[in-house]
mmCIF file of C-alpha atoms in Angstrom:
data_model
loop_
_atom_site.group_PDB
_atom_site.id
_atom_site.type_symbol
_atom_site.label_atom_id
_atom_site.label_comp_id
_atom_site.label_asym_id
_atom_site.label_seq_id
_atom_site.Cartn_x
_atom_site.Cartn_y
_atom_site.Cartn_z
ATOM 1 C CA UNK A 1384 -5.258 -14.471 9.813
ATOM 2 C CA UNK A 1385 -6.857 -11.604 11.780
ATOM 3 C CA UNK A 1386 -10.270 -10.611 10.287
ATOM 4 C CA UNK A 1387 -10.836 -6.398 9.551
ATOM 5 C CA UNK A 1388 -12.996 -5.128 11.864
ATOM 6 C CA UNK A 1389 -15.954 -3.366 10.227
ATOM 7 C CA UNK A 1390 -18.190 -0.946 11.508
ATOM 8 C CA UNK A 1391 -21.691 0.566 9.397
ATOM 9 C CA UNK A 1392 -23.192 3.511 9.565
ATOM 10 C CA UNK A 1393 -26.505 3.101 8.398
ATOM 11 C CA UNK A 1394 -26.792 -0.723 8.957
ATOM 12 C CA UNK A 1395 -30.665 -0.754 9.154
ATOM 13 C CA UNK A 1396 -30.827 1.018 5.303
ATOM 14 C CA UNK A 1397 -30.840 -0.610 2.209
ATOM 15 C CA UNK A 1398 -27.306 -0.285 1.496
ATOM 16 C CA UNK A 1399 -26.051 -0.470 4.785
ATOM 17 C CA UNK A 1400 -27.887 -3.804 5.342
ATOM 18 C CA UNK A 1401 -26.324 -5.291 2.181
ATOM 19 C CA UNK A 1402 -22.653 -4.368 3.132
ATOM 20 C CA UNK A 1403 -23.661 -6.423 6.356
ATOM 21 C CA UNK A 1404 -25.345 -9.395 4.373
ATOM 22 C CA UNK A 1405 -21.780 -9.351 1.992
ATOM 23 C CA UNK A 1406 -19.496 -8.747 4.732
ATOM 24 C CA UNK A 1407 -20.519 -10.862 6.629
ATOM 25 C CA UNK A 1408 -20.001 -13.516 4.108
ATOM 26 C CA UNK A 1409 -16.600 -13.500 3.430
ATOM 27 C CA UNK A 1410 -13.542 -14.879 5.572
ATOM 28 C CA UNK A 1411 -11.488 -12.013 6.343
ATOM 29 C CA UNK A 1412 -13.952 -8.978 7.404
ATOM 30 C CA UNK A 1413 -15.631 -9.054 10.448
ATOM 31 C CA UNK A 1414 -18.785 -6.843 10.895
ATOM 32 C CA UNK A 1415 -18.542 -5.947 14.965
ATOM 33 C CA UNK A 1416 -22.142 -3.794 14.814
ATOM 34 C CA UNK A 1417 -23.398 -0.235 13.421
ATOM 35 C CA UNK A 1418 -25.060 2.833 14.004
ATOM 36 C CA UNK A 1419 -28.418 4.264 12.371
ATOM 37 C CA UNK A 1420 -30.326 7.899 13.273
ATOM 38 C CA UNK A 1421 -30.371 8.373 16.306
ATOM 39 C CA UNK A 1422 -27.813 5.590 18.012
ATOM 40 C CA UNK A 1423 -24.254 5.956 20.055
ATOM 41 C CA UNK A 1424 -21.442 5.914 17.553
ATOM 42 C CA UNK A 1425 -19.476 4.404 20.724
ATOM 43 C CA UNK A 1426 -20.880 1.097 18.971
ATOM 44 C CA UNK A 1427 -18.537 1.099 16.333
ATOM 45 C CA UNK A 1428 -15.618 2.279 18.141
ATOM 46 C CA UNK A 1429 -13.541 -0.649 18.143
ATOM 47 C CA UNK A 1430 -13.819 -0.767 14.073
ATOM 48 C CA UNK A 1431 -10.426 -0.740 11.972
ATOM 49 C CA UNK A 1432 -13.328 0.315 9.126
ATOM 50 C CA UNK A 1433 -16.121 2.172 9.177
ATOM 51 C CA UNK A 1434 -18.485 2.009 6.268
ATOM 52 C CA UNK A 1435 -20.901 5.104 5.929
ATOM 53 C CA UNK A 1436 -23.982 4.955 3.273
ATOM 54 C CA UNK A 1437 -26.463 7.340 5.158
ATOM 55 C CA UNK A 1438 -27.042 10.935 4.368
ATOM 56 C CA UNK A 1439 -24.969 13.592 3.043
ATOM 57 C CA UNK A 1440 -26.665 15.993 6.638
ATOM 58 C CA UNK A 1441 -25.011 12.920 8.561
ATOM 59 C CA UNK A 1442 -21.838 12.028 6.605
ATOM 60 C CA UNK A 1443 -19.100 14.775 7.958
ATOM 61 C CA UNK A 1444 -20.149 14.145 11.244
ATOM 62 C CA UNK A 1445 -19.081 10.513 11.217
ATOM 63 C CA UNK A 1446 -15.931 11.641 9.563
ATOM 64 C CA UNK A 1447 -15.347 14.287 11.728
ATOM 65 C CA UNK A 1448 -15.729 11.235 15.019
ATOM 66 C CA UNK A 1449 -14.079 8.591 13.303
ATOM 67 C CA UNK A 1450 -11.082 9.965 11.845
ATOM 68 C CA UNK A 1451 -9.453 11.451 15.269
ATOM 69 C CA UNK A 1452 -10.080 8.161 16.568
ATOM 70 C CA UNK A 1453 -7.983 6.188 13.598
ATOM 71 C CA UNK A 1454 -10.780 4.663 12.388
ATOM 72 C CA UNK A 1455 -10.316 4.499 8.339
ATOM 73 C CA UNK A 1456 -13.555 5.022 6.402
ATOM 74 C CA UNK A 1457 -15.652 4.033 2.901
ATOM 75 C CA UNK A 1458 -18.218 6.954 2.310
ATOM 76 C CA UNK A 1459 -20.343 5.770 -0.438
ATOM 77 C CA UNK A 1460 -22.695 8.780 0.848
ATOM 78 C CA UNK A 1461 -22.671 11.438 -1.715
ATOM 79 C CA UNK A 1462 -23.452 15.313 -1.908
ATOM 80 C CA UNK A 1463 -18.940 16.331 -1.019
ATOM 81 C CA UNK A 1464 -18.187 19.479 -2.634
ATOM 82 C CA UNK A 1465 -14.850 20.668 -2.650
ATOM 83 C CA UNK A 1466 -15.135 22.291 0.710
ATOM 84 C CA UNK A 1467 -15.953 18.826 2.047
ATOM 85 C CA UNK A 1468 -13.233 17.016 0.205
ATOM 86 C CA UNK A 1469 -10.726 19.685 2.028
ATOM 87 C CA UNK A 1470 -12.293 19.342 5.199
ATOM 88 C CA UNK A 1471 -11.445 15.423 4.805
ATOM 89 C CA UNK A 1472 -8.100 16.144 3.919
ATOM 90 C CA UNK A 1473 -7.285 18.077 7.178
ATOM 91 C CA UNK A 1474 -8.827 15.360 8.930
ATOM 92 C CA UNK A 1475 -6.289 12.785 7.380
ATOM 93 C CA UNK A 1476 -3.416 14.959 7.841
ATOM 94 C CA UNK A 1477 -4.438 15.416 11.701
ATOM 95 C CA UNK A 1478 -4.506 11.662 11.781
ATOM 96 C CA UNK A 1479 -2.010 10.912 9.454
ATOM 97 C CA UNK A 1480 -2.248 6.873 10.041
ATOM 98 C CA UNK A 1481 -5.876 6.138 8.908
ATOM 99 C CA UNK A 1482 -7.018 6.645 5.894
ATOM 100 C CA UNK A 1483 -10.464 7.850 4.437
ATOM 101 C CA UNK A 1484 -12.349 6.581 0.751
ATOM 102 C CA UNK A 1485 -14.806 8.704 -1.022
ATOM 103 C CA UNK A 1486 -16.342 7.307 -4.276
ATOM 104 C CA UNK A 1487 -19.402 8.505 -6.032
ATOM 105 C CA UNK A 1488 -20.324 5.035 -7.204
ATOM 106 C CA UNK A 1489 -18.749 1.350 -5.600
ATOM 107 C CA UNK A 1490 -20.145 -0.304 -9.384
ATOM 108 C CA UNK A 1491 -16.919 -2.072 -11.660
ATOM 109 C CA UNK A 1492 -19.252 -1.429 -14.079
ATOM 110 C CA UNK A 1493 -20.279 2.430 -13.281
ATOM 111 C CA UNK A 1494 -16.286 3.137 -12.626
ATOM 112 C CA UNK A 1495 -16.034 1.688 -16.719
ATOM 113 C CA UNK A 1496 -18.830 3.449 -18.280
ATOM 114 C CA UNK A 1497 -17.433 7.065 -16.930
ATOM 115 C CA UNK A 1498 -13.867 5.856 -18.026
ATOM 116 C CA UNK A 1499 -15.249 5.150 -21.123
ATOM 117 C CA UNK A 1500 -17.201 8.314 -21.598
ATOM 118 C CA UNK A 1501 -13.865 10.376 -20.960
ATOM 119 C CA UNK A 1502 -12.713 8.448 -23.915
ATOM 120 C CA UNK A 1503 -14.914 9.415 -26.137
ATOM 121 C CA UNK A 1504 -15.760 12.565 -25.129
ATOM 122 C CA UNK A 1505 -12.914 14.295 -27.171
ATOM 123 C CA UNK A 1506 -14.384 12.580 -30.782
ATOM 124 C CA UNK A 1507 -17.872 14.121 -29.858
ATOM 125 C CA UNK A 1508 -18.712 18.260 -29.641
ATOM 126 C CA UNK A 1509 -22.225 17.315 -27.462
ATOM 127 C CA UNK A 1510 -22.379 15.603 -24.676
ATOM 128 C CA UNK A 1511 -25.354 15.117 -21.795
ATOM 129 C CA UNK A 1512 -26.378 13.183 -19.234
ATOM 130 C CA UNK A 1513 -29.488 11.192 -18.170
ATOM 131 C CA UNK A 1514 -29.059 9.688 -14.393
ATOM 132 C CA UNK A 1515 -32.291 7.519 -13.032
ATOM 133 C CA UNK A 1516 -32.833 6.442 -9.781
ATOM 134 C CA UNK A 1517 -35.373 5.317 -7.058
ATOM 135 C CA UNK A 1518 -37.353 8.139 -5.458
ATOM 136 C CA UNK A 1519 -35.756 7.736 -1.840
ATOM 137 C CA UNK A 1520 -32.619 9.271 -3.438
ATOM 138 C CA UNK A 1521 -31.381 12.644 -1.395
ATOM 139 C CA UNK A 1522 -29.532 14.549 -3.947
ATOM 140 C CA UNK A 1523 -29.862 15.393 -7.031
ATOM 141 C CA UNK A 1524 -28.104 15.592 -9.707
ATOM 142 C CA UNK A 1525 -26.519 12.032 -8.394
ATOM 143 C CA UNK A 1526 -22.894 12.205 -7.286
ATOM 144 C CA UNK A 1527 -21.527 9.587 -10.377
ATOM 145 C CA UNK A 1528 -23.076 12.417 -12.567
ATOM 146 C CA UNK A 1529 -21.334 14.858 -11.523
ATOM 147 C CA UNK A 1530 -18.374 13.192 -11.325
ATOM 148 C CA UNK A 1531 -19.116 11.662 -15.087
ATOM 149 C CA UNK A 1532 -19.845 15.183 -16.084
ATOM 150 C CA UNK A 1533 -16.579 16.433 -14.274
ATOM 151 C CA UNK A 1534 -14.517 14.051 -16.722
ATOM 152 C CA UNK A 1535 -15.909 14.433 -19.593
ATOM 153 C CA UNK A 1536 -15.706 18.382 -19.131
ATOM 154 C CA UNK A 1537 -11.744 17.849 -17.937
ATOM 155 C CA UNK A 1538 -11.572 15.711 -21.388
ATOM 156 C CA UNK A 1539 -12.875 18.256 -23.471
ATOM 157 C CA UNK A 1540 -11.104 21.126 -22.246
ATOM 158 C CA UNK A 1541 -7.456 18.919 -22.537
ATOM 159 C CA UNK A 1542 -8.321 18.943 -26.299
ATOM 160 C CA UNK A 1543 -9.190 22.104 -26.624
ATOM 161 C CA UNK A 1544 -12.835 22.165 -27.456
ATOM 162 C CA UNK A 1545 -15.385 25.092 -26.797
ATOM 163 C CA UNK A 1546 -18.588 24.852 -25.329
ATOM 164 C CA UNK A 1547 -21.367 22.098 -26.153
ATOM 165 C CA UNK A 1548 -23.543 23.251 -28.761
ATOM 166 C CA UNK A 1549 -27.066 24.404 -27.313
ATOM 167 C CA UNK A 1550 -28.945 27.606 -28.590
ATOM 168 C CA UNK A 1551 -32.052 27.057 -26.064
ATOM 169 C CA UNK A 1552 -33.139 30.265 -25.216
ATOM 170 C CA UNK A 1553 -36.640 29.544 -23.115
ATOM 171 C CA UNK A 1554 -35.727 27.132 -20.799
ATOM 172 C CA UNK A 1555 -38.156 27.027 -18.051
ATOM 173 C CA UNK A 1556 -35.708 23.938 -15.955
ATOM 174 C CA UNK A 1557 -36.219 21.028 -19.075
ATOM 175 C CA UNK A 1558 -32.389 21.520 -19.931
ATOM 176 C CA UNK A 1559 -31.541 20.054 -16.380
ATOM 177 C CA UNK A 1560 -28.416 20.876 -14.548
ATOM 178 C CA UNK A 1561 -25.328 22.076 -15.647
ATOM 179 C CA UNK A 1562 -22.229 20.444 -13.999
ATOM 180 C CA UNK A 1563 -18.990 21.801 -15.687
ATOM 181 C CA UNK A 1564 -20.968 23.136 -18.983
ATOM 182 C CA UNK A 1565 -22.282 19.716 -19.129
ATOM 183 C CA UNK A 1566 -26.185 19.144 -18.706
ATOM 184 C CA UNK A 1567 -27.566 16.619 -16.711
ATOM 185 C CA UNK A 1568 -31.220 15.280 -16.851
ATOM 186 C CA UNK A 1569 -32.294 13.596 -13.049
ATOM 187 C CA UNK A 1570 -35.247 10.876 -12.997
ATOM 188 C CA UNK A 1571 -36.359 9.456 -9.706
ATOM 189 C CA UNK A 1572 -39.023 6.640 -10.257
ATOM 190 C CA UNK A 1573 -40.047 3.869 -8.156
ATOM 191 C CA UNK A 1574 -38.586 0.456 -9.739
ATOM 192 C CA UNK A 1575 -35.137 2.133 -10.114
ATOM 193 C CA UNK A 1576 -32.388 0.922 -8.371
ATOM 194 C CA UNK A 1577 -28.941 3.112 -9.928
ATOM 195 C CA UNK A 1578 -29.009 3.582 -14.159
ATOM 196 C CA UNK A 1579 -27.043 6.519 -15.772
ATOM 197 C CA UNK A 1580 -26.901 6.974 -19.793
ATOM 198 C CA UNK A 1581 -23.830 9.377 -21.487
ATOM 199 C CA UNK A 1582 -25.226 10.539 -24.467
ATOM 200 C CA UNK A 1583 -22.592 11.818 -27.009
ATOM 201 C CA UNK A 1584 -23.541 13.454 -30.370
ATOM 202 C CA UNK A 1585 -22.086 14.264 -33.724
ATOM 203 C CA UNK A 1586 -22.692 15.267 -36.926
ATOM 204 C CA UNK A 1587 -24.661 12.068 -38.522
ATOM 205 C CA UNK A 1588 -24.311 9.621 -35.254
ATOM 206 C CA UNK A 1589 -24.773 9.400 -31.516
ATOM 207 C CA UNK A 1590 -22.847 7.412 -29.327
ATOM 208 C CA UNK A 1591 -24.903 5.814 -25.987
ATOM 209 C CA UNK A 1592 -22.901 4.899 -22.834
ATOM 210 C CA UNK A 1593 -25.262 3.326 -20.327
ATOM 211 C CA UNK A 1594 -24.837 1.134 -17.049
ATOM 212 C CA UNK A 1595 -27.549 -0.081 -14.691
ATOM 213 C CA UNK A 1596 -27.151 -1.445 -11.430
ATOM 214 C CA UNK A 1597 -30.585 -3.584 -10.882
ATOM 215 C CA UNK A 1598 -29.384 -5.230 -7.228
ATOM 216 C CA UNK A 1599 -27.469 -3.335 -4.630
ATOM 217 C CA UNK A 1600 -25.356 -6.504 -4.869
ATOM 218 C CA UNK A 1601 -23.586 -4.883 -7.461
ATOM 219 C CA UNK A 1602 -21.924 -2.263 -5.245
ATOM 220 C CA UNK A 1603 -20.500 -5.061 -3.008
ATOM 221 C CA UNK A 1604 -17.163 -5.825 -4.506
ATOM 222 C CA UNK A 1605 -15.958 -2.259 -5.012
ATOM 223 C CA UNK A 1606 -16.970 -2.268 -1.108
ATOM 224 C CA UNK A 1607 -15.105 -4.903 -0.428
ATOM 225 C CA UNK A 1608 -11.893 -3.799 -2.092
ATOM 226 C CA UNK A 1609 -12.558 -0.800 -0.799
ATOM 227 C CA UNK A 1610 -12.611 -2.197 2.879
ATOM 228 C CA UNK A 1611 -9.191 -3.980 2.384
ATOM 229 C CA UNK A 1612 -7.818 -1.178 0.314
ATOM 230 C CA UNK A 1613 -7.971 1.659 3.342
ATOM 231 C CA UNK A 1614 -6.594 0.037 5.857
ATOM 232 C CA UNK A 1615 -3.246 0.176 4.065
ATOM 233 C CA UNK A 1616 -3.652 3.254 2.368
ATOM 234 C CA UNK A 1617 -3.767 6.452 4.890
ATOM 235 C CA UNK A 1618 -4.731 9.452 3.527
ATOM 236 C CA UNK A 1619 -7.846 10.494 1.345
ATOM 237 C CA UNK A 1620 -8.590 8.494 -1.490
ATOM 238 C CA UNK A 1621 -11.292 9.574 -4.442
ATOM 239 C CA UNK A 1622 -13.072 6.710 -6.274
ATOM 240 C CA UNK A 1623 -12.106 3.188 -6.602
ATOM 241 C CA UNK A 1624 -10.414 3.230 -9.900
ATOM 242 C CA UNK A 1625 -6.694 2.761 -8.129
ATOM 243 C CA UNK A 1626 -8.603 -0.278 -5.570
ATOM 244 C CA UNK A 1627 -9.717 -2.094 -8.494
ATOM 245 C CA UNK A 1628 -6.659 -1.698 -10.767
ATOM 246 C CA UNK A 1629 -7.607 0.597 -13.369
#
């Protein structure tokens, strides 16, 4: 069996050295090199898949040199707004064999807990966010808040329910961001790795959805799939919830 050819953008960084180290490990991918700040991307160009966790300055870039060249992509880099996402669409339609995936978050676990805070959101008129991790982080809020917040905003409005309840009227920044009505409290700390808490409130309980990812290990199988997923799959594809089965 022919192994997948696997480039990484990033490979000297934290995450791009653990998709190497996992990779690496397994019998059908084959890592063939990578590319950090600075280097040739004519490295990687004999990739099937090219794996990008660098910076979202960096990110379109690679897409925009990979993609013509029909070399399918996981982008674990965050900070796509919609003008990104159709950017990456034109891309896949000018190159309509490879195939590109975007997720805010390669964690079973995180893909779960903002499944399960959709779920609930409907039972619950107040809903906010708390997202904590390491002080390298670029952006801010994180990209699986936003895309939690996105949900749980998409939830609420399918059954028909009004604003959260908030009558703050000095603010001065403590409410946090607001992604979709939704607020969103950021905490960058050293001795953080990835943590996010949903916090969902009504009248005489709270409900507390919270994941934490303490090892960049747990990224690696959503990765993975994600690796062996794309080359099959042309086309954009958001999150990992249809590569993992859910």
């Amino acid at each position: 069996m022919s192994r997948i050819r696997v480039g990484i953008f990033g490979i000297e960084g934290k995450m791009g050295s653990e998709v190497r180290r996992a990779a690496g490990a397994t019998d059908d991918l084959e890592v063939i090199g990578g590319v950090d700040l600075g280097g040739q991307r004519e490295q990687i160009a004999a990739a099937q898949v090219a794996v990008d966790f660098t910076h979202p300055d960096a990110v379109m870039g690679n897409i925009e040199w990979c993609v013509p060249r029909g070399i399918s992509m996981v982008i674990g880099t965050t900070g796509f707004t919609q003008e990104r996402i159709a950017r990456v669409r034109e891309l896949c339609s000018a190159s309509p064999g490879t195939g590109v995936l975007v997720a805010s978050n390669f964690s079973i676990g995180a893909v779960l807990m903002m499944q399960f805070a959709a779920k609930a959101a409907p039972f619950y008129p107040s809903a906010e966010i708390i997202e904590l991790h390491h002080p390298n982080k670029a952006d801010a809020p994180s990209g699986t808040s936003a895309t939690t917040a996105g949900r749980i905003a998409a939830a609420r409005a399918t059954a028909g329910m009004g604003p959260v309840p908030d009558a703050t009227v000095h603010d001065a920044g403590a409410r946090g961001a607001v992604v979709d009505g939704i607020h969103i409290h950021g905490v960058r700390l050293q001795g953080l790795v990835a943590h996010q808490e949903v916090l969902l409130g009504a009248s005489g309980e709270t409900l507390t959805i919270r994941h934490d990812s303490f090892d960049r290990a747990s990224f690696m199988p959503g990765v993975l799939a994600g690796v062996r997923w794309v080359v099959g799959h042309p086309g954009l594809t958001e999150g990992i919830e249809t590569v993992i089965g859910l």
